[in-house]
Rosetta silent file (secondary structure, phi, psi, omega in degrees, C-alpha in Angstrom):
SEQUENCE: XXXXXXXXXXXXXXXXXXXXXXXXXXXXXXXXXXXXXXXXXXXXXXXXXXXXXXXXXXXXXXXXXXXXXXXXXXXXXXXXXXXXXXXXXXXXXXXXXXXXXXXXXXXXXXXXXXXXXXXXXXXXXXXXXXXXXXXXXXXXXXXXXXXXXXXXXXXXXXXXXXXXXXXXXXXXXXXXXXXXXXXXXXXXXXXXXXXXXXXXXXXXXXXXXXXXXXXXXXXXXXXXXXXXXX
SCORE:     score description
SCORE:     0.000 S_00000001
   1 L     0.000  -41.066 -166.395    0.000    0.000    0.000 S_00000001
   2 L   -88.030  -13.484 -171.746    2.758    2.543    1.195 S_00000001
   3 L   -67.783  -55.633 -149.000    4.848    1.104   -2.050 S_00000001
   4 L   -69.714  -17.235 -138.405    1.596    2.332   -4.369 S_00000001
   5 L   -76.600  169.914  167.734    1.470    5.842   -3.029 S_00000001
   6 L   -76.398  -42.996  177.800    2.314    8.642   -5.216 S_00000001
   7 H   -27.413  -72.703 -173.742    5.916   10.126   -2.795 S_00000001
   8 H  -107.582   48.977 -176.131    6.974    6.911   -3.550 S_00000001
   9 H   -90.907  -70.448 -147.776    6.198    6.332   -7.129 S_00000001
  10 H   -72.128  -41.570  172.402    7.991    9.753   -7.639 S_00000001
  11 H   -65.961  -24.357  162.232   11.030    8.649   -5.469 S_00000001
  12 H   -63.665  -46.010  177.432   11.380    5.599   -7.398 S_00000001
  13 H   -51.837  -48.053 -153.413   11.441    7.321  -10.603 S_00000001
  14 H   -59.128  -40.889  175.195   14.021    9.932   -9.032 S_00000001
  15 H   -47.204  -84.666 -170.408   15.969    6.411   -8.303 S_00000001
  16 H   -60.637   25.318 -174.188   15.888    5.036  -11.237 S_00000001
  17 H  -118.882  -47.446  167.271   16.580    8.396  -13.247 S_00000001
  18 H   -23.286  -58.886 -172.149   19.934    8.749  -10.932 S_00000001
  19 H   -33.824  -58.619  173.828   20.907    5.414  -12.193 S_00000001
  20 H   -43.631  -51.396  172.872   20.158    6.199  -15.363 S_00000001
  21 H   -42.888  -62.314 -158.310   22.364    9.858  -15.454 S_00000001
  22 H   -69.233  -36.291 -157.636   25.301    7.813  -14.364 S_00000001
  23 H   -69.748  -31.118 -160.240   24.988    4.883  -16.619 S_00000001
  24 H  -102.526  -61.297  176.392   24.660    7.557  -19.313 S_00000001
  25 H   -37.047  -49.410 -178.946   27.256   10.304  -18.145 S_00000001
  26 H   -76.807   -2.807  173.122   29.896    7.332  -17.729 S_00000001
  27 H   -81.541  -50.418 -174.135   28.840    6.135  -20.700 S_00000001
  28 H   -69.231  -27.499 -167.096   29.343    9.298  -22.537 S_00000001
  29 H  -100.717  -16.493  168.503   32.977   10.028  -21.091 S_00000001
  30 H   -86.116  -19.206 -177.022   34.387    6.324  -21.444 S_00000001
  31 H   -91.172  -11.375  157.462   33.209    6.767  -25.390 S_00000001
  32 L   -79.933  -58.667  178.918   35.260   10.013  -25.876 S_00000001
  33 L   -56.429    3.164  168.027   37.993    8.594  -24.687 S_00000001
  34 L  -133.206   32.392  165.040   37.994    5.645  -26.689 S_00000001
  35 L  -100.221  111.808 -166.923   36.643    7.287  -29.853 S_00000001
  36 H   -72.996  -16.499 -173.440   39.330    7.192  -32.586 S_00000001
  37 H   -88.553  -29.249 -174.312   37.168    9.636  -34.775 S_00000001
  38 H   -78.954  -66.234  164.311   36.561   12.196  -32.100 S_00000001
  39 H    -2.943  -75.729  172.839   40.095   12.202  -31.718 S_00000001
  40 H   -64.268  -40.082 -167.962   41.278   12.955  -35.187 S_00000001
  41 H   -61.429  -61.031  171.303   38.556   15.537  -35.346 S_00000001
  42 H   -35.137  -78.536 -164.581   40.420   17.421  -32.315 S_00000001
  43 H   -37.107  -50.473 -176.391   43.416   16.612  -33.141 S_00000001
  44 H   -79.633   21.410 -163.150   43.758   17.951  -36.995 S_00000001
  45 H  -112.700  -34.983  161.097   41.670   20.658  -35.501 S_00000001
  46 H   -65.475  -13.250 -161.881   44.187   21.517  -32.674 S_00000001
  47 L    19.848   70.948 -150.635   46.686   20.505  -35.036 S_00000001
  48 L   -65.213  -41.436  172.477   48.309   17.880  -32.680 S_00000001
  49 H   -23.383  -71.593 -171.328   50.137   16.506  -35.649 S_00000001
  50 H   -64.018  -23.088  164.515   52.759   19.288  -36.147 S_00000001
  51 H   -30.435  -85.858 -159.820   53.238   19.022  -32.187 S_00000001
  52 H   -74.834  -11.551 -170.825   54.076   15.783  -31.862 S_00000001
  53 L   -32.436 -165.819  -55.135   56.460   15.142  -35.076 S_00000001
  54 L   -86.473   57.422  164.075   57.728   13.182  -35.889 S_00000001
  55 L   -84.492 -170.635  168.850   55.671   11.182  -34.178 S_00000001
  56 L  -104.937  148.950  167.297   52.027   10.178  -35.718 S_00000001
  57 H   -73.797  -18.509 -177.026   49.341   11.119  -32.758 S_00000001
  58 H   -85.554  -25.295  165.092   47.037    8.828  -34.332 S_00000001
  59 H   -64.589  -48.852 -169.948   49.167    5.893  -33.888 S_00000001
  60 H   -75.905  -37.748 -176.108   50.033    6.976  -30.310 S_00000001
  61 H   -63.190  -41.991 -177.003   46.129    8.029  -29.575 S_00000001
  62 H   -64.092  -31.965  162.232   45.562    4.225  -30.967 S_00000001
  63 H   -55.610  -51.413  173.383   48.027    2.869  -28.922 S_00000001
  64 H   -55.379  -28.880  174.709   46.580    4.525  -25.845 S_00000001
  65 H   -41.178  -72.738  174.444   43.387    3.129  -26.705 S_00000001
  66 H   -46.588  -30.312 -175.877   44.244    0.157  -26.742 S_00000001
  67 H   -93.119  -36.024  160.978   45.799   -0.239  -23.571 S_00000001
  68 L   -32.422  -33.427 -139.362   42.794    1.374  -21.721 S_00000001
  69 L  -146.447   32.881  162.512   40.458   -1.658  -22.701 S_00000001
  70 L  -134.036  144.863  164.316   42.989   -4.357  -22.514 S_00000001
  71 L   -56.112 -170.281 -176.226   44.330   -6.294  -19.731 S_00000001
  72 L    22.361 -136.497 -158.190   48.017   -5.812  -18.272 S_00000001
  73 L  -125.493   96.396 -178.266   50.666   -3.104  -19.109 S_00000001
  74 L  -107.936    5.614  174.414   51.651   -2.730  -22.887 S_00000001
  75 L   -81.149  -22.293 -171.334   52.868    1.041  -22.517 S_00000001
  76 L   -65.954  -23.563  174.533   55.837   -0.283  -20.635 S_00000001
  77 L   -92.157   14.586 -149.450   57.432   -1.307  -23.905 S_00000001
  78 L  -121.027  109.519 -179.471   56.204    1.775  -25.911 S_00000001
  79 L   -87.908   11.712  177.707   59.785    4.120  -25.944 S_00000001
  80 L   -91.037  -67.151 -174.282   57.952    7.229  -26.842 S_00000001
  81 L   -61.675  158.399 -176.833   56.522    7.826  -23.292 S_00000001
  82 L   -97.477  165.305  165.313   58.658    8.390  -19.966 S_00000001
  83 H   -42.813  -53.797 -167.170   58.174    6.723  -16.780 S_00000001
  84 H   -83.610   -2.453  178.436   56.121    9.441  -14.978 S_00000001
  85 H   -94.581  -26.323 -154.953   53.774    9.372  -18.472 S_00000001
  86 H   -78.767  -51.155 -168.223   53.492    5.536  -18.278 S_00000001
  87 H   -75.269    0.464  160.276   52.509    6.088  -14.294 S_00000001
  88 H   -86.661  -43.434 -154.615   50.059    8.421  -15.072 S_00000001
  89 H   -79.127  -51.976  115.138   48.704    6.990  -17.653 S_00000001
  90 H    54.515 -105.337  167.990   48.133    4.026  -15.145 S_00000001
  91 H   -45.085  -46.765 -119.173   46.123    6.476  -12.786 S_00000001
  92 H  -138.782  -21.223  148.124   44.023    6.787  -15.656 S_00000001
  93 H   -65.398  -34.299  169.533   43.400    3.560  -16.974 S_00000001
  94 H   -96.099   24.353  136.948   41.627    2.436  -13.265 S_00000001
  95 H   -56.974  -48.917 -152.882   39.889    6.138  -13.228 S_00000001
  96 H   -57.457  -51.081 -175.029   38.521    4.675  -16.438 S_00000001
  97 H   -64.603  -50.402 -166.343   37.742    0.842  -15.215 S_00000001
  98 H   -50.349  -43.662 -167.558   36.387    2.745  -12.095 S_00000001
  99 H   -70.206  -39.965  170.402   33.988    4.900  -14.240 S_00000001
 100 H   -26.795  -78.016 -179.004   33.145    1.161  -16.121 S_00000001
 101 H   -59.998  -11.122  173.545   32.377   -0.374  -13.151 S_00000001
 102 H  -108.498   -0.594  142.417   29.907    2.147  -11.827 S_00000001
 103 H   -47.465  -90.361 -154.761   27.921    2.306  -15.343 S_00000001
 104 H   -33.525  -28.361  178.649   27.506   -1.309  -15.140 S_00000001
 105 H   -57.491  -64.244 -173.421   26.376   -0.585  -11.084 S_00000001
 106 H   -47.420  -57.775 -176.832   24.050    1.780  -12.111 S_00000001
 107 H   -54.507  -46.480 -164.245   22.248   -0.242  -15.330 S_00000001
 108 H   -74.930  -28.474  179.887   22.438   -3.461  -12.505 S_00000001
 109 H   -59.447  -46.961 -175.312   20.761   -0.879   -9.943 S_00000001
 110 H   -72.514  -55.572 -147.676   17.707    0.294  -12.985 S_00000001
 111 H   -84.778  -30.348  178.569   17.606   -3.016  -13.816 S_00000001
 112 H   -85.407  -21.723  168.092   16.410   -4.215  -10.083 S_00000001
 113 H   -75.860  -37.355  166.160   14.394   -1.158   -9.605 S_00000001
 114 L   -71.986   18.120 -153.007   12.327   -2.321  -12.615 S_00000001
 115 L  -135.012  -19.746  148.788   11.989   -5.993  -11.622 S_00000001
 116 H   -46.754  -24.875 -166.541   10.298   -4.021   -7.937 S_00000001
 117 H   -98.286   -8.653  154.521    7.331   -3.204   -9.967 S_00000001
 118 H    -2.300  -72.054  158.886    6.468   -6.670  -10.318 S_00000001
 119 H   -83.411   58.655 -170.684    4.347   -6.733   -7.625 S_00000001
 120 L  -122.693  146.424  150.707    2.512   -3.271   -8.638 S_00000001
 121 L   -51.533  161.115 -167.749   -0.980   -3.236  -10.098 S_00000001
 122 H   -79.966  -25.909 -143.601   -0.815   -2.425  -13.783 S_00000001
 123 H  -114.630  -54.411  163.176   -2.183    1.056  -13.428 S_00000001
 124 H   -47.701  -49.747 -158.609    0.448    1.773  -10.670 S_00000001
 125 H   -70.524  -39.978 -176.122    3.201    0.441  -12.685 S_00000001
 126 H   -62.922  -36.107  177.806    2.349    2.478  -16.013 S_00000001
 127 H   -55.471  -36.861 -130.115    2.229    5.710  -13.580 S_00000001
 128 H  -112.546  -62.386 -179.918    5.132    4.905  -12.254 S_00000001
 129 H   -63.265  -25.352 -172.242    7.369    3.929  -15.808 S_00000001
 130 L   -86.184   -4.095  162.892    5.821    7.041  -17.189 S_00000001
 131 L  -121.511   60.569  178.742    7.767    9.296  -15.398 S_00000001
 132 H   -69.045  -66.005 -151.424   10.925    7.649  -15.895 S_00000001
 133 H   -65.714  -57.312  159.432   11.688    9.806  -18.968 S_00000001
 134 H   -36.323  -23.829  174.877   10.972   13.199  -17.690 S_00000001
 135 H   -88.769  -31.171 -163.602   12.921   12.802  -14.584 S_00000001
 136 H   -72.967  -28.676  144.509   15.776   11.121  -16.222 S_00000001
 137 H   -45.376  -76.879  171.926   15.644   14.066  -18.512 S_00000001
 138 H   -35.229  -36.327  171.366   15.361   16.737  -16.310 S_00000001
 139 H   -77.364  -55.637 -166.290   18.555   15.123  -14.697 S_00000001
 140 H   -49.062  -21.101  178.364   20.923   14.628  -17.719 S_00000001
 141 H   -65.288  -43.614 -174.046   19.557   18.671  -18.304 S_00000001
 142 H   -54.693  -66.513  147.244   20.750   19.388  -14.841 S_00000001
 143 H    12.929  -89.110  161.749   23.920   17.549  -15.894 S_00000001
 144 L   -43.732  -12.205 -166.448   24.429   19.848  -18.826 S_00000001
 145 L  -113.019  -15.303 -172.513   24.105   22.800  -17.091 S_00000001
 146 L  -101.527  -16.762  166.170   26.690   21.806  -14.785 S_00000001
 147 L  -106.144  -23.642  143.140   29.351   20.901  -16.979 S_00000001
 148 L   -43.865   -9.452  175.310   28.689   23.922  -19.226 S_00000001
 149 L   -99.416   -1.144  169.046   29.415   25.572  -16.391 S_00000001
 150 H   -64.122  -50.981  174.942   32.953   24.497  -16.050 S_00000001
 151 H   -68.002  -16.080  167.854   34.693   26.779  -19.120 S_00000001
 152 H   -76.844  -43.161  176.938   32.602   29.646  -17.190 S_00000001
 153 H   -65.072  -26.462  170.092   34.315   28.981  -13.534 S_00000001
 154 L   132.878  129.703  166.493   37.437   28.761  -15.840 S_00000001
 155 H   -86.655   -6.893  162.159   38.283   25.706  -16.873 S_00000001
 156 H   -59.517  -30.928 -150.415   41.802   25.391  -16.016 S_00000001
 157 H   -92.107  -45.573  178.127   41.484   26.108  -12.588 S_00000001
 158 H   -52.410  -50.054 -164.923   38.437   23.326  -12.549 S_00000001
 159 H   -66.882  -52.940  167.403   40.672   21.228  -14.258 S_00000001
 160 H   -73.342  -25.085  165.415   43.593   21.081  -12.156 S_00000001
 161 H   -68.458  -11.938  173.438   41.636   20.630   -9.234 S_00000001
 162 H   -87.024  -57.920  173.316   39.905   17.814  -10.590 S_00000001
 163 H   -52.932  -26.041 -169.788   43.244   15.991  -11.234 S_00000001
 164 L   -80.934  -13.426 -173.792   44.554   17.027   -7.427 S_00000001
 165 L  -118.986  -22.197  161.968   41.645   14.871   -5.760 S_00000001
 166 L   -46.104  -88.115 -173.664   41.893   12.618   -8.652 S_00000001
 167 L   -75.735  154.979  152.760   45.488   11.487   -8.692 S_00000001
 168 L   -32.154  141.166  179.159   48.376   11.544   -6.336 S_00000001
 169 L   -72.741  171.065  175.441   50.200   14.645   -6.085 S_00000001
 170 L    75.923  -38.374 -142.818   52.936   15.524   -8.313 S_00000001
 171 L   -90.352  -18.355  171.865   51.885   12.315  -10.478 S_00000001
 172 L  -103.277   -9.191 -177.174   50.212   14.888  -13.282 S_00000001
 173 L   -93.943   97.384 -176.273   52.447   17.323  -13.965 S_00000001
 174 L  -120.689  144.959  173.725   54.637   17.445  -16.401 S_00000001
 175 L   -11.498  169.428 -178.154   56.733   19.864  -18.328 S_00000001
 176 L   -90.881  -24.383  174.870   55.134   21.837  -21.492 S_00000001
 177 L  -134.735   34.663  159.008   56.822   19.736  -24.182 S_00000001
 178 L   -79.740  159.208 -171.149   56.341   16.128  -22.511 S_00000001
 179 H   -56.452  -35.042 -159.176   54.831   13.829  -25.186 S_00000001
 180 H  -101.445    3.124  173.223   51.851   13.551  -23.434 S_00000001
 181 H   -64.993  -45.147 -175.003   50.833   16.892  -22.804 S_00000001
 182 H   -53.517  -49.196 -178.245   51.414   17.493  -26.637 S_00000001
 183 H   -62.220  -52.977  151.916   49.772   14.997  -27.371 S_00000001
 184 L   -93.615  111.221 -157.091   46.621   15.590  -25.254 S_00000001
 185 L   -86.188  156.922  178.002   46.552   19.752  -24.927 S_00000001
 186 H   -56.513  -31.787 -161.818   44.403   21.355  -22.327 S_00000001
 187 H  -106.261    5.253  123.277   42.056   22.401  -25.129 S_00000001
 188 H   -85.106   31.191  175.022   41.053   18.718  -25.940 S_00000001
 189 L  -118.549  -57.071 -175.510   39.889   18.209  -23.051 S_00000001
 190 H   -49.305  -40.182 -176.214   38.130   21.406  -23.077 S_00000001
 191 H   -55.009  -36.847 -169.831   36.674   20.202  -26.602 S_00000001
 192 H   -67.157  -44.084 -173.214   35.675   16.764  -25.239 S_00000001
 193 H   -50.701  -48.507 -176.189   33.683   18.869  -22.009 S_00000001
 194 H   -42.975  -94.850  174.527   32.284   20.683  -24.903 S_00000001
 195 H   -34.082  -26.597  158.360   30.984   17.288  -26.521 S_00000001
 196 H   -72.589  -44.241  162.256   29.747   15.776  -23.446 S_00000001
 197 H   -19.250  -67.584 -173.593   27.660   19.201  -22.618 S_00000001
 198 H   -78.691   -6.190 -176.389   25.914   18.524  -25.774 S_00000001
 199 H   -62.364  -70.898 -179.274   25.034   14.841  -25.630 S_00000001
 200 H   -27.029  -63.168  167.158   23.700   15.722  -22.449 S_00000001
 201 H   -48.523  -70.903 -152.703   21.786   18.857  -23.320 S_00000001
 202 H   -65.229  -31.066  163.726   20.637   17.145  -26.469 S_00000001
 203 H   -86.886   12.450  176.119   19.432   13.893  -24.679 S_00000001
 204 H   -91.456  -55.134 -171.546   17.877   15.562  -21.592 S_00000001
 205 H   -67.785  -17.598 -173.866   16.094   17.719  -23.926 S_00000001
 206 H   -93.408  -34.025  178.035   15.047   14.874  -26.289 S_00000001
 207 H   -82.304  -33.350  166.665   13.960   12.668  -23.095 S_00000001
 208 H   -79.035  -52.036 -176.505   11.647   15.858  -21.782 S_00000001
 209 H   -43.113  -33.470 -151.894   10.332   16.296  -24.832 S_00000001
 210 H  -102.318  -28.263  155.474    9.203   13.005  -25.625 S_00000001
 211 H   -76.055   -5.638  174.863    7.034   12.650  -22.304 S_00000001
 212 H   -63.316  -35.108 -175.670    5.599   16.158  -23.353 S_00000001
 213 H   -55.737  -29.525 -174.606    4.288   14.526  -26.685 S_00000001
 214 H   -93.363  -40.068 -169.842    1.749   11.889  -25.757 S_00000001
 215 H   -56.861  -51.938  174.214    0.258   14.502  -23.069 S_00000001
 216 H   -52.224  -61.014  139.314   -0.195   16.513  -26.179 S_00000001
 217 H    -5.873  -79.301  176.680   -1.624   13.945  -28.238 S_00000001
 218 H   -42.935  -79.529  177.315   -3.899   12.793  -25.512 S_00000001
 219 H   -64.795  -12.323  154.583   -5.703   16.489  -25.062 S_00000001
 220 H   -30.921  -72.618 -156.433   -5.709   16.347  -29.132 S_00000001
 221 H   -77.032  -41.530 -179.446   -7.778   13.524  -29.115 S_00000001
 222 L   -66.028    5.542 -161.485  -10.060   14.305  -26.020 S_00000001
 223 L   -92.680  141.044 -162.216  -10.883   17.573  -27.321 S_00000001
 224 L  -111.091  134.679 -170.601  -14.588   17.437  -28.647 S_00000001
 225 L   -73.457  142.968 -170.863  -15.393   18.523  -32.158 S_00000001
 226 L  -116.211  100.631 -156.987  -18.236   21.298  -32.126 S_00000001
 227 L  -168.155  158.271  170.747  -20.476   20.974  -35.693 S_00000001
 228 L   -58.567  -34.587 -147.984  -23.884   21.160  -36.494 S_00000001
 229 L   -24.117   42.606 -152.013  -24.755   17.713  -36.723 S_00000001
 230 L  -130.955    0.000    0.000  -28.533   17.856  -36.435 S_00000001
């Protein structure tokens, strides 16, 4: 009975729209970093190429790739990076499995919060599922507004401060013409924030929209036609 009510119909959604943000945010931020296309677009745009001679960046980005999404250490043989790039680099392959594993947590949370409505009356459940999409909108919008709001606090400042409770100290900072700084420039990163902003933006707004649509529909069709018909 206290299950059915509306509070916690609406807290369940708010659950299962949480999940959802992360499953989707960590989703969105493990696929720039392993998108070879996003990459190149940055890269020739930043024009990481002349940087880096002669190495190729595309080779090196692929290499990095690679090592992200594979077991054990294959950078250790790679003689274009130094020691303090290989142990950063590291840090930043388990940030990455860390961000993995708490997608999959989240989709395994959303998956057990729908398999609760089991025992719901049918009428309850559809109340209940329909405002999945509007809240999970309304968060990835929230989302969006909060990482557009990073290049406004300044993003450097955001940036290094994100890395200081990330990582160990000392462990990110390297000189202005280490490989991997060249290779990844402050202003791919910035690009990538950029590109997660709009995913965000564009699916929060695509996810509100689309419970607006039916409502509309719905007063369409109840609306009663006025005619002579006598």
């Amino acid at each position: 009975m206290g299950f059915e009510s509306q509070a916690v119909g609406r807290i369940w959604a708010a659950l299962f729209a949480c999940c959802a943000g992360v499953a989707i945010l960590a989703g969105l931020i493990l696929s720039a970093a392993d998108s070879a296309p996003w990459y190149r677009l940055s890269a020739e745009r930043l024009d990481v190429g002349a940087a880096v001679r002669p190495s190729d960046p595309l080779l090196l980005h692929q290499a990095i790739r690679v090592y992200f999404v594979e077991p054990g250490d294959g950078l250790i043989q790679n003689p274009h990076f130094t020691n303090p790039e290989r142990h950063h680099l590291r840090d930043v392959k388990r940030l990455l499995e860390a961000l993995r594993q708490a997608a999959w947590t989240a989709l395994a949370a959303a998956a057990a919060l729908v398999v609760l409505l089991a025992g719901v009356r049918r009428a309850t459940r559809r109340a209940m599922l329909s405002r999945i999409l509007p809240y999970t909108g309304k968060g990835l919008l929230l989302a969006a507004g909060l990482v557009i709001s990073i290049p406004l606090l300044g993003f450097r400042d955001l940036f290094d401060g994100l890395h200081a409770v990330v990582f160990s100290p000392g462990s990110w900072v390297f000189q202005g013409d280490a490989l991997l700084v060249r290779l990844y420039p402050l202003e791919f990163f910035r690009d990538t924030t950029v590109l997660i902003a709009s995913l965000l933006l564009l699916n929060g707004v695509l996810l509100t929209c689309q419970r607006l649509l039916p409502q509309a529909e719905g007063r369409g069709l109840a609306r009663p036609e006025y005619g002579s018909g006598t």
